[in-house]
CSV table of C-alpha atoms and ligand atoms in Angstrom, one decimal:
chain,number,residue,atom,x,y,z
N,3,MET,CA,-4.3,-26.7,5.4
N,4,LEU,CA,-3.8,-24.2,8.2
N,5,GLU,CA,-3.4,-25.5,11.8
N,6,ALA,CA,-6.0,-24.2,14.2
N,7,PHE,CA,-4.9,-20.9,15.7
N,8,ASP,CA,-5.8,-18.2,18.1
N,9,PHE,CA,-5.8,-14.8,16.5
N,10,VAL,CA,-5.7,-12.0,19.2
N,11,ILE,CA,-6.5,-8.5,18.0
N,12,PHE,CA,-5.3,-5.8,20.4
N,13,GLY,CA,-7.5,-2.8,19.7
N,14,GLY,CA,-10.3,-5.2,18.8
N,15,ALA,CA,-13.0,-2.6,18.8
N,16,GLY,CA,-11.0,0.0,17.0
N,17,ASP,CA,-11.6,1.5,13.6
N,18,LEU,CA,-9.2,-0.8,11.7
N,19,ALA,CA,-10.6,-3.9,13.4
N,20,LEU,CA,-14.2,-3.0,12.6
N,21,ARG,CA,-13.5,-1.8,9.0
N,22,LYS,CA,-10.9,-4.3,7.8
N,23,LEU,CA,-9.8,-7.0,10.2
N,24,ILE,CA,-13.1,-8.6,11.3
N,25,PRO,CA,-14.7,-8.3,7.8
N,26,GLY,CA,-11.6,-9.9,6.4
N,27,LEU,CA,-11.7,-12.8,8.8
N,28,TYR,CA,-15.4,-13.2,8.1
N,29,ARG,CA,-14.6,-13.5,4.4
N,30,ALA,CA,-12.0,-16.1,5.2
N,31,HIS,CA,-14.5,-18.0,7.3
N,32,ARG,CA,-17.1,-18.0,4.5
N,33,GLU,CA,-14.6,-19.3,2.0
N,34,GLY,CA,-13.8,-22.1,4.4
N,35,ALA,CA,-10.2,-20.9,4.8
N,36,LEU,CA,-10.3,-20.8,8.6
N,37,PRO,CA,-9.5,-24.2,10.2
N,38,ASN,CA,-11.9,-25.8,12.7
N,39,GLY,CA,-11.3,-24.5,16.1
N,40,ALA,CA,-9.6,-21.3,14.9
N,41,ARG,CA,-10.6,-18.5,17.4
N,42,ILE,CA,-10.5,-14.8,17.1
N,43,ILE,CA,-9.9,-13.0,20.4
N,44,PRO,CA,-10.4,-9.2,20.1
N,45,THR,CA,-9.5,-7.2,23.2
N,46,CYS,CA,-11.8,-4.4,24.4
N,47,ARG,CA,-11.1,-1.6,26.9
N,48,ASN,CA,-13.9,-2.4,29.3
N,49,THR,CA,-16.5,-5.0,30.2
N,50,GLN,CA,-19.4,-3.1,28.6
N,51,MET,CA,-17.6,-3.2,25.3
N,52,VAL,CA,-17.2,-6.9,25.7
N,53,THR,CA,-20.9,-7.3,26.2
N,54,GLU,CA,-21.8,-5.2,23.2
N,55,TYR,CA,-19.0,-6.5,21.0
N,56,LYS,CA,-20.7,-9.0,18.9
N,57,ASN,CA,-23.6,-6.7,18.0
N,58,LYS,CA,-21.2,-3.8,17.3
N,59,VAL,CA,-19.0,-5.8,14.9
N,60,ARG,CA,-22.1,-7.3,13.2
N,61,ASP,CA,-23.4,-3.8,12.4
N,62,ALA,CA,-19.9,-2.7,11.3
N,63,ALA,CA,-19.5,-5.8,9.1
N,64,LYS,CA,-22.9,-5.1,7.4
N,65,GLU,CA,-21.7,-1.7,6.6
N,66,HIS,CA,-18.2,-2.6,5.3
N,67,LEU,CA,-18.9,-5.8,3.4
N,68,ASN,CA,-20.5,-5.9,0.0
N,69,ALA,CA,-24.2,-6.4,0.3
N,70,ASP,CA,-24.2,-9.9,-1.1
N,71,GLU,CA,-21.4,-11.1,1.2
N,72,PHE,CA,-23.3,-10.6,4.5
N,73,VAL,CA,-25.4,-13.7,5.1
N,74,ASP,CA,-27.0,-14.2,8.5
N,75,ALA,CA,-26.3,-17.9,8.8
N,76,ASP,CA,-22.6,-17.4,7.8
N,77,TRP,CA,-22.3,-14.5,10.2
N,78,ASP,CA,-23.8,-16.5,13.1
N,79,SER,CA,-21.3,-19.4,12.6
N,80,PHE,CA,-18.5,-16.9,12.3
N,81,ALA,CA,-19.6,-15.1,15.5
N,82,ASN,CA,-19.0,-18.4,17.3
N,83,ARG,CA,-15.3,-17.9,16.7
N,84,LEU,CA,-15.3,-14.5,18.3
N,85,HIS,CA,-14.2,-14.5,22.0
N,86,PRO,CA,-14.0,-10.8,23.0
N,87,VAL,CA,-12.1,-10.2,26.2
N,88,PHE,CA,-11.5,-7.2,28.4
N,89,VAL,CA,-7.8,-6.3,28.6
N,90,ASP,CA,-6.2,-3.0,29.5
N,91,ILE,CA,-3.0,-3.1,27.5
N,92,ALA,CA,-1.2,-0.8,29.9
N,93,THR,CA,-2.0,-2.7,33.1
N,94,ARG,CA,-0.7,-6.2,33.7
N,95,ASP,CA,-3.5,-7.5,36.0
N,96,GLU,CA,-5.9,-10.4,36.3
N,97,HIS,CA,-7.4,-9.7,32.9
N,98,TRP,CA,-4.1,-10.7,31.3
N,99,ASP,CA,-4.2,-13.9,33.4
N,100,ALA,CA,-7.7,-14.6,32.1
N,101,LEU,CA,-6.4,-14.1,28.5
N,102,ALA,CA,-3.6,-16.5,29.2
N,103,GLN,CA,-6.0,-19.0,30.7
N,104,LEU,CA,-8.3,-18.8,27.7
N,105,MET,CA,-5.4,-19.4,25.3
N,106,ASN,CA,-3.5,-22.0,27.3
N,107,THR,CA,-6.6,-24.2,27.8
N,108,GLY,CA,-8.0,-23.7,24.2
N,109,GLY,CA,-5.7,-26.3,22.7
N,110,ASN,CA,-4.6,-24.2,19.7
N,111,SER,CA,-0.8,-24.2,19.3
N,112,GLN,CA,-0.5,-21.4,16.8
N,113,ARG,CA,-0.8,-17.8,18.0
N,114,VAL,CA,-1.0,-14.5,16.2
N,115,PHE,CA,-1.0,-11.2,18.1
N,116,TYR,CA,-2.2,-8.4,15.9
N,117,LEU,CA,-1.3,-5.0,17.4
N,118,SER,CA,-4.0,-2.8,15.9
N,119,THR,CA,-3.0,0.0,18.3
N,120,PRO,CA,-0.9,3.1,18.2
N,121,PRO,CA,2.8,2.3,18.2
N,122,SER,CA,3.2,4.0,21.5
N,123,VAL,CA,1.7,0.9,23.2
N,124,PHE,CA,3.5,-1.8,21.2
N,125,SER,CA,6.3,-2.0,23.7
N,126,VAL,CA,4.1,-2.4,26.8
N,127,CYS,CA,1.8,-4.8,25.0
N,128,CYS,CA,4.8,-7.0,24.1
N,129,LYS,CA,6.1,-6.8,27.6
N,130,HIS,CA,2.7,-7.9,29.1
N,131,LEU,CA,2.4,-10.7,26.6
N,132,HIS,CA,5.8,-11.9,27.8
N,133,GLU,CA,5.0,-11.5,31.5
N,134,SER,CA,1.8,-13.4,30.9
N,135,GLY,CA,3.8,-16.3,29.4
N,136,LEU,CA,1.9,-15.9,26.1
N,137,ILE,CA,4.8,-15.7,23.7
N,138,THR,CA,5.4,-19.3,22.7
N,139,GLU,CA,8.2,-20.5,20.3
N,140,SER,CA,5.9,-20.2,17.2
N,141,ALA,CA,3.9,-17.1,18.3
N,142,ARG,CA,3.9,-14.2,15.8
N,143,VAL,CA,3.2,-10.5,16.2
N,144,VAL,CA,1.7,-8.4,13.5
N,145,VAL,CA,2.3,-4.7,13.7
N,146,GLU,CA,0.6,-1.9,11.8
N,147,LYS,CA,2.0,1.3,10.4
N,148,PRO,CA,3.0,4.0,11.2
N,149,LEU,CA,6.3,2.4,12.1
N,150,GLY,CA,7.9,5.5,13.4
N,151,TYR,CA,7.9,9.1,12.5
N,152,ASP,CA,11.5,9.0,11.1
N,153,GLY,CA,14.4,6.6,11.1
N,154,LYS,CA,15.2,7.1,14.7
N,155,THR,CA,11.7,6.5,16.1
N,156,ALA,CA,11.2,3.5,13.8
N,157,GLU,CA,14.5,2.1,15.1
N,158,GLU,CA,13.2,2.6,18.7
N,159,ILE,CA,9.9,0.9,18.0
N,160,ASN,CA,11.6,-2.0,16.2
N,161,SER,CA,14.1,-2.4,19.1
N,162,GLN,CA,11.3,-2.5,21.6
N,163,ILE,CA,9.4,-5.2,19.8
N,164,ALA,CA,12.7,-7.1,19.3
N,165,GLU,CA,13.1,-7.4,23.0
N,166,TYR,CA,10.3,-9.9,23.0
N,167,PHE,CA,10.0,-11.3,19.5
N,168,ARG,CA,12.6,-12.7,17.1
N,169,GLU,CA,12.8,-10.9,13.8
N,170,GLU,CA,11.2,-14.0,12.0
N,171,ALA,CA,8.2,-13.7,14.3
N,172,ILE,CA,7.6,-10.0,13.6
N,173,TYR,CA,5.2,-9.4,10.7
N,174,ARG,CA,5.2,-5.7,9.7
N,175,ILE,CA,2.1,-5.2,7.6
N,176,ASP,CA,1.8,-3.0,4.5
N,177,HIS,CA,-1.6,-3.7,3.2
N,178,TYR,CA,-0.6,-2.8,-0.4
N,179,LEU,CA,1.4,-6.0,-0.5
N,180,GLY,CA,-1.8,-8.0,0.2
N,181,LYS,CA,-3.5,-6.6,-2.9
N,182,GLU,CA,-3.8,-9.4,-5.4
N,183,THR,CA,-2.7,-7.2,-8.4
N,184,VAL,CA,0.4,-6.2,-6.5
N,185,GLN,CA,1.4,-9.8,-6.2
N,186,ASN,CA,0.4,-10.3,-9.8
N,187,LEU,CA,3.2,-7.8,-10.6
N,188,LEU,CA,5.6,-10.5,-9.4
N,189,ALA,CA,3.9,-13.2,-11.5
N,190,LEU,CA,3.9,-10.8,-14.5
N,191,ARG,CA,7.6,-10.2,-14.2
N,192,PHE,CA,8.9,-13.5,-13.1
N,193,ALA,CA,6.6,-16.0,-14.7
N,194,ASN,CA,6.5,-14.4,-18.2
N,195,GLY,CA,9.7,-14.7,-20.2
N,196,MET,CA,8.7,-11.9,-22.6
N,197,PHE,CA,9.0,-9.1,-20.1
N,198,GLU,CA,12.3,-9.9,-18.5
N,199,HIS,CA,14.3,-8.9,-21.6
N,200,LEU,CA,12.4,-5.6,-21.8
N,201,TRP,CA,12.8,-4.6,-18.1
N,202,ASP,CA,15.7,-2.3,-17.9
N,203,ALA,CA,17.3,1.0,-18.9
N,204,ARG,CA,17.9,-0.2,-22.4
N,205,SER,CA,14.2,-0.6,-23.1
N,206,ILE,CA,12.4,1.5,-20.5
N,207,ASP,CA,12.2,5.3,-20.7
N,208,HIS,CA,10.7,5.8,-17.3
N,209,VAL,CA,8.2,4.5,-14.7
N,210,GLN,CA,5.3,6.2,-13.0
N,211,ILE,CA,3.7,5.0,-9.8
N,212,THR,CA,0.6,6.8,-8.7
N,213,ILE,CA,-1.8,6.3,-5.7
N,214,SER,CA,-4.5,8.9,-6.1
N,215,GLU,CA,-7.2,9.3,-3.5
N,216,THR,CA,-10.4,11.3,-3.4
N,217,VAL,CA,-10.9,11.2,0.3
N,218,GLY,CA,-9.7,14.0,2.6
N,219,LEU,CA,-8.9,13.7,6.3
N,220,GLU,CA,-11.6,11.2,7.1
N,221,GLY,CA,-11.6,12.2,10.8
N,222,ARG,CA,-7.9,11.2,11.2
N,223,ALA,CA,-6.7,14.8,11.6
N,224,GLY,CA,-4.7,14.0,14.8
N,225,PHE,CA,-2.6,11.3,13.1
N,226,TYR,CA,-2.5,12.7,9.6
N,227,ASP,CA,-1.4,16.2,10.4
N,228,GLY,CA,1.6,14.8,12.2
N,229,ALA,CA,2.5,12.6,9.3
N,230,GLY,CA,1.6,13.9,5.9
N,231,ALA,CA,1.6,12.2,2.5
N,232,LEU,CA,5.3,11.4,2.4
N,233,ARG,CA,5.2,9.4,5.7
N,234,ASP,CA,1.7,8.1,5.3
N,235,MET,CA,2.0,6.8,1.7
N,236,VAL,CA,5.5,7.1,0.2
N,237,GLN,CA,7.7,5.7,2.9
N,238,ASN,CA,5.7,2.5,2.8
N,239,HIS,CA,3.2,1.7,0.1
N,240,ILE,CA,4.8,3.6,-2.8
N,241,LEU,CA,8.3,2.5,-2.0
N,242,GLN,CA,7.1,-1.1,-1.7
N,243,LEU,CA,5.5,-0.9,-5.2
N,244,LEU,CA,8.7,0.6,-6.5
N,245,CYS,CA,10.7,-2.3,-5.0
N,246,LEU,CA,8.4,-4.9,-6.8
N,247,VAL,CA,8.8,-3.1,-10.1
N,248,ALA,CA,12.6,-2.7,-9.8
N,249,MET,CA,13.9,-5.7,-7.9
N,250,GLU,CA,15.9,-8.5,-9.4
N,251,SER,CA,14.4,-11.9,-9.6
N,252,PRO,CA,14.7,-13.8,-6.3
N,253,ASN,CA,15.9,-17.3,-7.0
N,254,ARG,CA,13.0,-18.7,-5.0
N,255,MET,CA,9.8,-17.2,-3.9
N,256,THR,CA,10.6,-17.3,-0.2
N,257,ALA,CA,10.2,-14.5,2.3
N,258,GLU,CA,14.0,-14.3,2.8
N,259,ARG,CA,14.9,-14.1,-0.8
N,260,ILE,CA,12.1,-11.6,-1.8
N,261,ARG,CA,12.9,-9.3,1.1
N,262,ALA,CA,16.6,-9.4,0.3
N,263,GLU,CA,16.0,-8.3,-3.3
N,264,LYS,CA,13.6,-5.5,-2.2
N,265,LEU,CA,16.2,-4.3,0.3
N,266,LYS,CA,18.8,-3.9,-2.5
N,267,VAL,CA,16.5,-1.6,-4.4
N,268,LEU,CA,15.8,0.6,-1.4
N,269,GLU,CA,19.6,0.8,-0.7
N,270,SER,CA,20.2,1.8,-4.3
N,271,LEU,CA,17.8,4.7,-4.3
N,272,ARG,CA,19.8,7.8,-5.1
N,273,PRO,CA,19.7,10.0,-2.0
N,274,LEU,CA,17.8,13.3,-2.3
N,275,THR,CA,19.3,15.8,0.0
N,276,GLY,CA,19.6,19.6,0.4
N,277,ASN,CA,19.1,21.4,-2.9
N,278,THR,CA,18.3,18.3,-4.9
N,279,VAL,CA,15.1,18.0,-2.9
N,280,LYS,CA,13.6,21.1,-4.3
N,281,TYR,CA,14.3,20.1,-7.8
N,282,ASN,CA,13.1,16.5,-7.5
N,283,THR,CA,10.1,16.8,-5.2
N,284,VAL,CA,6.8,18.6,-5.2
N,285,ARG,CA,4.7,19.1,-2.1
N,286,GLY,CA,1.0,20.1,-2.2
N,287,GLN,CA,-1.8,20.8,0.2
N,288,TYR,CA,-5.4,20.9,-1.1
N,289,VAL,CA,-7.5,24.0,-0.8
N,290,ALA,CA,-11.3,24.1,-1.2
N,291,GLY,CA,-12.6,22.9,-4.5
N,292,ASP,CA,-15.2,21.0,-6.5
N,293,MET,CA,-15.5,17.3,-6.4
N,294,ASN,CA,-18.2,15.6,-8.4
N,295,ASP,CA,-20.2,18.9,-8.4
N,296,LYS,CA,-19.9,19.2,-4.6
N,297,GLN,CA,-17.8,21.9,-2.9
N,298,VAL,CA,-15.4,20.4,-0.4
N,299,PRO,CA,-13.4,22.4,2.2
N,300,GLY,CA,-9.7,22.8,2.0
N,301,TYR,CA,-7.2,20.9,4.3
N,302,LEU,CA,-6.8,23.8,6.7
N,303,ASP,CA,-10.5,24.3,7.0
N,304,GLU,CA,-11.0,20.6,7.8
N,305,LEU,CA,-8.1,20.8,10.3
N,306,GLY,CA,-9.1,24.0,11.9
N,307,LYS,CA,-5.6,25.4,12.3
N,308,PRO,CA,-2.6,26.4,10.3
N,309,SER,CA,-0.3,23.7,9.1
N,310,ASP,CA,2.4,23.0,6.5
N,311,THR,CA,1.6,19.3,6.3
N,312,GLU,CA,1.5,18.0,2.7
N,313,THR,CA,-1.5,16.1,1.3
N,314,PHE,CA,0.2,15.6,-2.0
N,315,VAL,CA,3.7,14.5,-3.0
N,316,ALA,CA,5.4,14.0,-6.4
N,317,ILE,CA,9.0,12.8,-6.5
N,318,ARG,CA,11.5,12.1,-9.3
N,319,ALA,CA,13.6,9.2,-8.0
N,320,TYR,CA,16.5,7.2,-9.5
N,321,ILE,CA,17.8,3.8,-8.7
N,322,ASP,CA,21.5,3.7,-9.0
N,323,ASN,CA,22.2,0.2,-10.3
N,324,SER,CA,23.0,-1.0,-13.8
N,325,ARG,CA,19.5,-2.2,-14.6
N,326,TRP,CA,17.9,1.2,-13.9
N,327,ALA,CA,20.8,3.6,-14.7
N,328,ASN,CA,19.2,7.1,-15.2
N,329,VAL,CA,15.6,5.8,-15.6
N,330,PRO,CA,13.4,8.2,-13.7
N,331,PHE,CA,10.8,6.7,-11.4
N,332,TYR,CA,8.1,9.4,-11.0
N,333,LEU,CA,6.2,8.8,-7.8
N,334,ARG,CA,2.9,10.5,-6.9
N,335,THR,CA,0.2,10.4,-4.3
N,336,GLY,CA,-2.4,12.8,-3.0
N,337,LYS,CA,-5.7,13.2,-1.2
N,338,ARG,CA,-8.7,15.0,-2.6
N,339,MET,CA,-7.6,14.3,-6.1
N,340,LYS,CA,-9.8,14.1,-9.2
N,341,GLN,CA,-10.1,10.3,-9.2
N,342,ARG,CA,-9.3,7.4,-7.0
N,343,PHE,CA,-6.9,4.9,-8.6
N,344,ALA,CA,-3.6,3.3,-8.1
N,345,GLU,CA,-1.5,2.5,-11.1
N,346,ILE,CA,2.0,1.6,-12.3
N,347,VAL,CA,3.0,2.7,-15.8
N,348,ILE,CA,6.1,1.4,-17.5
N,349,GLN,CA,6.8,3.6,-20.5
N,350,TYR,CA,9.0,2.1,-23.1
N,351,LYS,CA,11.5,3.9,-25.3
N,352,ASP,CA,10.3,5.1,-28.7
N,353,VAL,CA,11.3,3.1,-31.7
N,354,ALA,CA,14.9,3.7,-32.6
N,355,HIS,CA,14.1,5.0,-36.1
N,356,ARG,CA,10.8,6.1,-37.4
N,357,VAL,CA,10.1,4.3,-40.7
N,358,TYR,CA,6.6,5.8,-41.3
N,359,PRO,CA,6.3,9.2,-42.8
N,360,GLU,CA,4.9,12.1,-40.7
N,361,SER,CA,1.6,11.8,-42.6
N,362,ALA,CA,1.0,8.5,-40.9
N,363,GLY,CA,0.6,10.3,-37.6
N,364,ALA,CA,2.9,10.7,-34.7
N,365,ALA,CA,3.8,7.4,-33.0
N,366,THR,CA,3.5,7.2,-29.2
N,367,PRO,CA,5.7,4.9,-27.2
N,368,ASN,CA,4.5,1.6,-25.8
N,369,ARG,CA,3.3,1.5,-22.2
N,370,LEU,CA,2.5,-1.3,-19.9
N,371,VAL,CA,-0.2,-0.1,-17.5
N,372,ILE,CA,-0.9,-2.0,-14.3
N,373,ARG,CA,-4.0,-0.9,-12.6
N,374,LEU,CA,-4.2,-1.9,-8.9
N,375,GLN,CA,-7.5,-0.2,-8.1
N,376,PRO,CA,-10.4,0.4,-8.3
N,377,GLU,CA,-10.5,-2.1,-11.1
N,378,GLU,CA,-7.6,-4.6,-11.6
N,379,SER,CA,-6.3,-4.7,-15.0
N,380,ILE,CA,-3.1,-4.9,-17.2
N,381,LYS,CA,-3.1,-2.9,-20.4
N,382,ILE,CA,-0.5,-2.7,-23.1
N,383,ILE,CA,-0.6,0.4,-25.2
N,384,MET,CA,0.5,-0.5,-28.7
N,385,ILE,CA,0.5,1.2,-32.1
N,386,SER,CA,-1.6,-0.3,-34.8
N,387,LYS,CA,-2.7,0.7,-38.3
N,388,ASP,CA,-6.0,2.3,-38.4
N,389,LEU,CA,-7.9,-0.4,-40.3
N,390,GLU,CA,-10.7,1.9,-41.4
N,391,LYS,CA,-8.4,4.1,-43.4
N,392,HIS,CA,-7.1,3.3,-46.8
N,393,GLU,CA,-3.9,5.3,-46.4
N,394,THR,CA,-1.5,4.3,-43.7
N,395,ARG,CA,-2.5,5.9,-40.4
N,396,LEU,CA,-1.1,4.8,-37.1
N,397,ARG,CA,-3.0,5.0,-33.9
N,398,PRO,CA,-2.5,3.9,-30.3
N,399,VAL,CA,-4.7,1.0,-29.1
N,400,ALA,CA,-5.0,-0.8,-25.8
N,401,LEU,CA,-4.6,-4.6,-25.3
N,402,ASN,CA,-6.7,-5.0,-22.3
N,403,LEU,CA,-6.5,-7.8,-19.7
N,404,ASN,CA,-9.3,-7.0,-17.3
N,405,PHE,CA,-9.3,-9.4,-14.3
N,406,ALA,CA,-13.0,-8.6,-13.5
N,407,ASP,CA,-13.9,-10.5,-16.7
N,408,THR,CA,-12.1,-13.6,-15.6
N,409,TYR,CA,-12.8,-13.5,-11.8
N,410,LYS,CA,-16.4,-12.4,-11.7
N,411,ASP,CA,-17.2,-13.0,-8.0
N,412,PHE,CA,-13.8,-12.2,-6.7
N,413,TYR,CA,-13.3,-9.5,-4.0
N,414,SER,CA,-9.7,-8.7,-3.5
N,415,ASP,CA,-9.2,-8.2,0.3
N,416,ALA,CA,-5.6,-7.4,1.2
N,417,TYR,CA,-6.1,-7.7,4.9
N,418,LYS,CA,-7.8,-11.1,4.7
N,419,ARG,CA,-4.9,-12.3,2.6
N,420,LEU,CA,-2.3,-11.0,5.0
N,421,MET,CA,-4.0,-12.2,8.1
N,422,LEU,CA,-4.2,-15.7,6.7
N,423,ASP,CA,-0.5,-15.5,5.7
N,424,ALA,CA,0.4,-14.5,9.3
N,425,ALA,CA,-1.6,-17.4,10.6
N,426,ALA,CA,0.2,-19.7,8.3
N,427,GLY,CA,3.6,-18.3,9.2
N,428,ASP,CA,4.4,-17.0,5.7
N,429,ALA,CA,6.2,-13.7,6.0
N,430,SER,CA,6.8,-13.2,2.2
N,431,LEU,CA,4.4,-10.2,2.0
N,432,PHE,CA,5.5,-8.6,5.2
N,433,ILE,CA,8.4,-6.1,5.7
N,434,HIS,CA,11.7,-6.8,7.2
N,435,ARG,CA,13.2,-4.5,9.7
N,436,ALA,CA,16.1,-3.7,7.3
N,437,GLU,CA,13.6,-2.5,4.7
N,438,VAL,CA,12.0,-0.1,7.2
N,439,ASP,CA,15.4,1.3,8.1
N,440,ALA,CA,16.4,1.7,4.4
N,441,ALA,CA,13.1,3.4,3.5
N,442,TRP,CA,13.5,5.9,6.3
N,443,ALA,CA,17.2,6.5,5.4
N,444,TRP,CA,15.9,7.7,2.0
N,445,ILE,CA,12.9,9.6,3.4
N,446,ASP,CA,14.6,11.4,6.3
N,447,PRO,CA,16.7,13.9,4.3
N,448,ILE,CA,13.7,14.8,2.2
N,449,ILE,CA,11.7,15.7,5.4
N,450,GLU,CA,14.7,17.6,6.6
N,451,ALA,CA,15.0,19.7,3.5
N,452,TRP,CA,11.3,20.3,3.5
N,453,GLN,CA,11.7,22.3,6.7
N,454,ARG,CA,13.3,25.1,4.6
N,455,PRO,CA,10.9,28.0,3.9
N,456,GLU,CA,11.2,27.6,0.1
N,457,ASN,CA,9.8,24.0,0.4
N,458,LYS,CA,6.4,24.9,1.7
N,459,PRO,CA,3.5,23.0,0.0
N,460,HIS,CA,1.9,24.4,-3.1
N,461,GLY,CA,-1.9,24.8,-2.9
N,462,TYR,CA,-4.0,22.7,-5.2
N,463,MET,CA,-7.7,22.6,-5.7
N,464,ALA,CA,-9.6,19.7,-4.3
N,465,GLY,CA,-10.8,17.7,-7.3
N,466,SER,CA,-7.7,18.5,-9.4
N,467,TRP,CA,-4.6,16.5,-10.3
N,468,GLY,CA,-2.4,18.2,-7.7
N,469,PRO,CA,-0.3,21.3,-7.9
N,470,GLN,CA,0.9,22.7,-11.3
N,471,ALA,CA,4.4,22.1,-10.2
N,472,SER,CA,3.8,18.3,-10.4
N,473,ALA,CA,3.0,18.5,-14.1
N,474,GLN,CA,5.9,20.9,-14.6
N,475,MET,CA,8.4,18.6,-13.0
N,476,LEU,CA,7.6,16.0,-15.7
N,477,ALA,CA,7.3,18.7,-18.4
N,478,SER,CA,10.9,19.8,-17.6
N,479,ASP,CA,11.9,16.2,-18.6
N,480,ARG,CA,9.6,16.5,-21.7
N,481,ARG,CA,7.3,13.9,-20.2
N,482,ARG,CA,3.8,14.0,-18.7
N,483,TRP,CA,1.7,12.1,-16.2
N,484,PHE,CA,0.0,9.2,-18.0
N,485,SER,CA,-3.6,9.5,-18.9
N,486,ILE,CA,-5.1,6.7,-21.0
N,487,ASP,CA,-7.7,9.0,-22.5
N,488,GLU,CA,-5.0,11.4,-23.6
N,489,VAL,CA,-2.9,8.7,-25.1
N,490,LEU,CA,-5.6,6.9,-27.0
N,491,SER,CA,-7.0,10.1,-28.4
N,492,GLY,CA,-3.6,11.2,-29.5
N,493,ALA,CA,-3.6,14.3,-27.3
N,494,ASP,CA,-0.2,13.4,-25.7
N,495,GLN,CA,1.8,14.3,-28.8
N,496,GLU,CA,3.2,17.6,-27.7
N,497,TRP,CA,6.8,16.5,-28.0
B,15,BG6,C1,-3.3,3.9,4.5
B,15,BG6,C2,-3.2,5.4,4.7
B,15,BG6,O1,-2.1,3.2,4.8
B,15,BG6,O2,-3.7,3.7,3.1
B,15,BG6,C3,-4.4,6.1,4.3
B,15,BG6,O3,-2.9,5.6,6.1
B,15,BG6,C4,-4.8,5.8,2.9
B,15,BG6,O4,-4.2,7.6,4.5
B,15,BG6,C5,-4.9,4.3,2.7
B,15,BG6,O5,-6.1,6.4,2.7
B,15,BG6,C6,-5.1,3.9,1.3
B,15,BG6,O6,-5.3,2.6,1.2
B,15,BG6,P1,-6.2,2.0,0.0
B,15,BG6,O7,-6.1,0.5,0.1
B,15,BG6,O8,-7.6,2.5,0.2
B,15,BG6,O9,-5.6,2.5,-1.3
């Protein structure tokens, strides 16, 4: 059982806190996962916000939780744990003393400081925590992305935090690692003997990792236009998924061992530089299009100014080690795409020799399809005999493990999971500084090459699957982006 803790949220009235952090903590409270005496201390930028805080988060929670989760009595008991305070992060004044007083007299020995703020204030926040005597031996700090704009700025941010917190106390969050199906990937790989022997270049033809979103800018133009899809999604979420697919088995499931294995993968990524970037990457930016019969504006119309920022990326990546020698990892993410989903597809090699005649129908290779969202499922695409036909006809079928069938009332909440881990001092699902550095070391040369005029983003219609060039990149390898409908209907037989 967790020890009672104080969980301080800097930026307590901000968007992330209202949409994810407070609802996640409320879920934990309802499940009985918060210990007696655990307190949540959100900071607000003025006294009026403090006064209005509980009503404001109540309204937000109603909006962001599922309808059946919000129960008045549960919320009221949860609200007793909320202790909003006025703290101006930038000014070390009596309000910081009041925060220290609240925490020092509360009797909770465990402390988590969640910096749900722009990274520009991480440093001053840590400094003021230090000057207020709040950083105890066991205190932990949780930091949100974006961790830098490139390797250099990430290094600066990490160094600033490191002036006040030991590396073991710094919890860099990537909410994708908190998704239950993402962790299930580790269980699938390391707790099932049958996959380990089929998890390398001898058996696997290629891997696809896609995070496809339907949303556009969502009012985050200021941040997003300075970042783009490569920094916003690939540097962190997609590379973390790639690590979990490609890493060697840690000898124990500890933070240290898992992170060490992930780091080796990042360090083995074949660098993409100069001319290789154009061949191995596709950038896109959405233009106006139709989404679910509704016309939506293009990126530049939403933004209201010219920009070369990409809202779509596809990359052909290689991991230069013996397990993955010459196995392409196709990575893809985009906004305003046709459908929202996140999926990992492991495509196996075709059978070595086809024993069935052509009249039996073309065989399609096996695939292991891991759906992370919206639904959580694992499918294996197999070839079977068509039982309804007298003559031998082969056809692809899906073995389907749908977690919604087993866990009926389960809501996967990545933030809840990660906040509880931080409170328990378990850093397994957080990112080590060396991982951040290695990820940027691979991303930086791509960004540099993209400054060349020939690497401007291709336009793609909102509601489509991204620019043509993305399909062409795979077609040039005689492959295509996975679509279960195409595969099951036999429409993927072009080659
Ligand atoms: C965030 C990105 O990290 O992840 C957003 O900044 C993106 O741009 C979001 O929309 C996607 O997360 P999820 O969990 O909704 O797939």
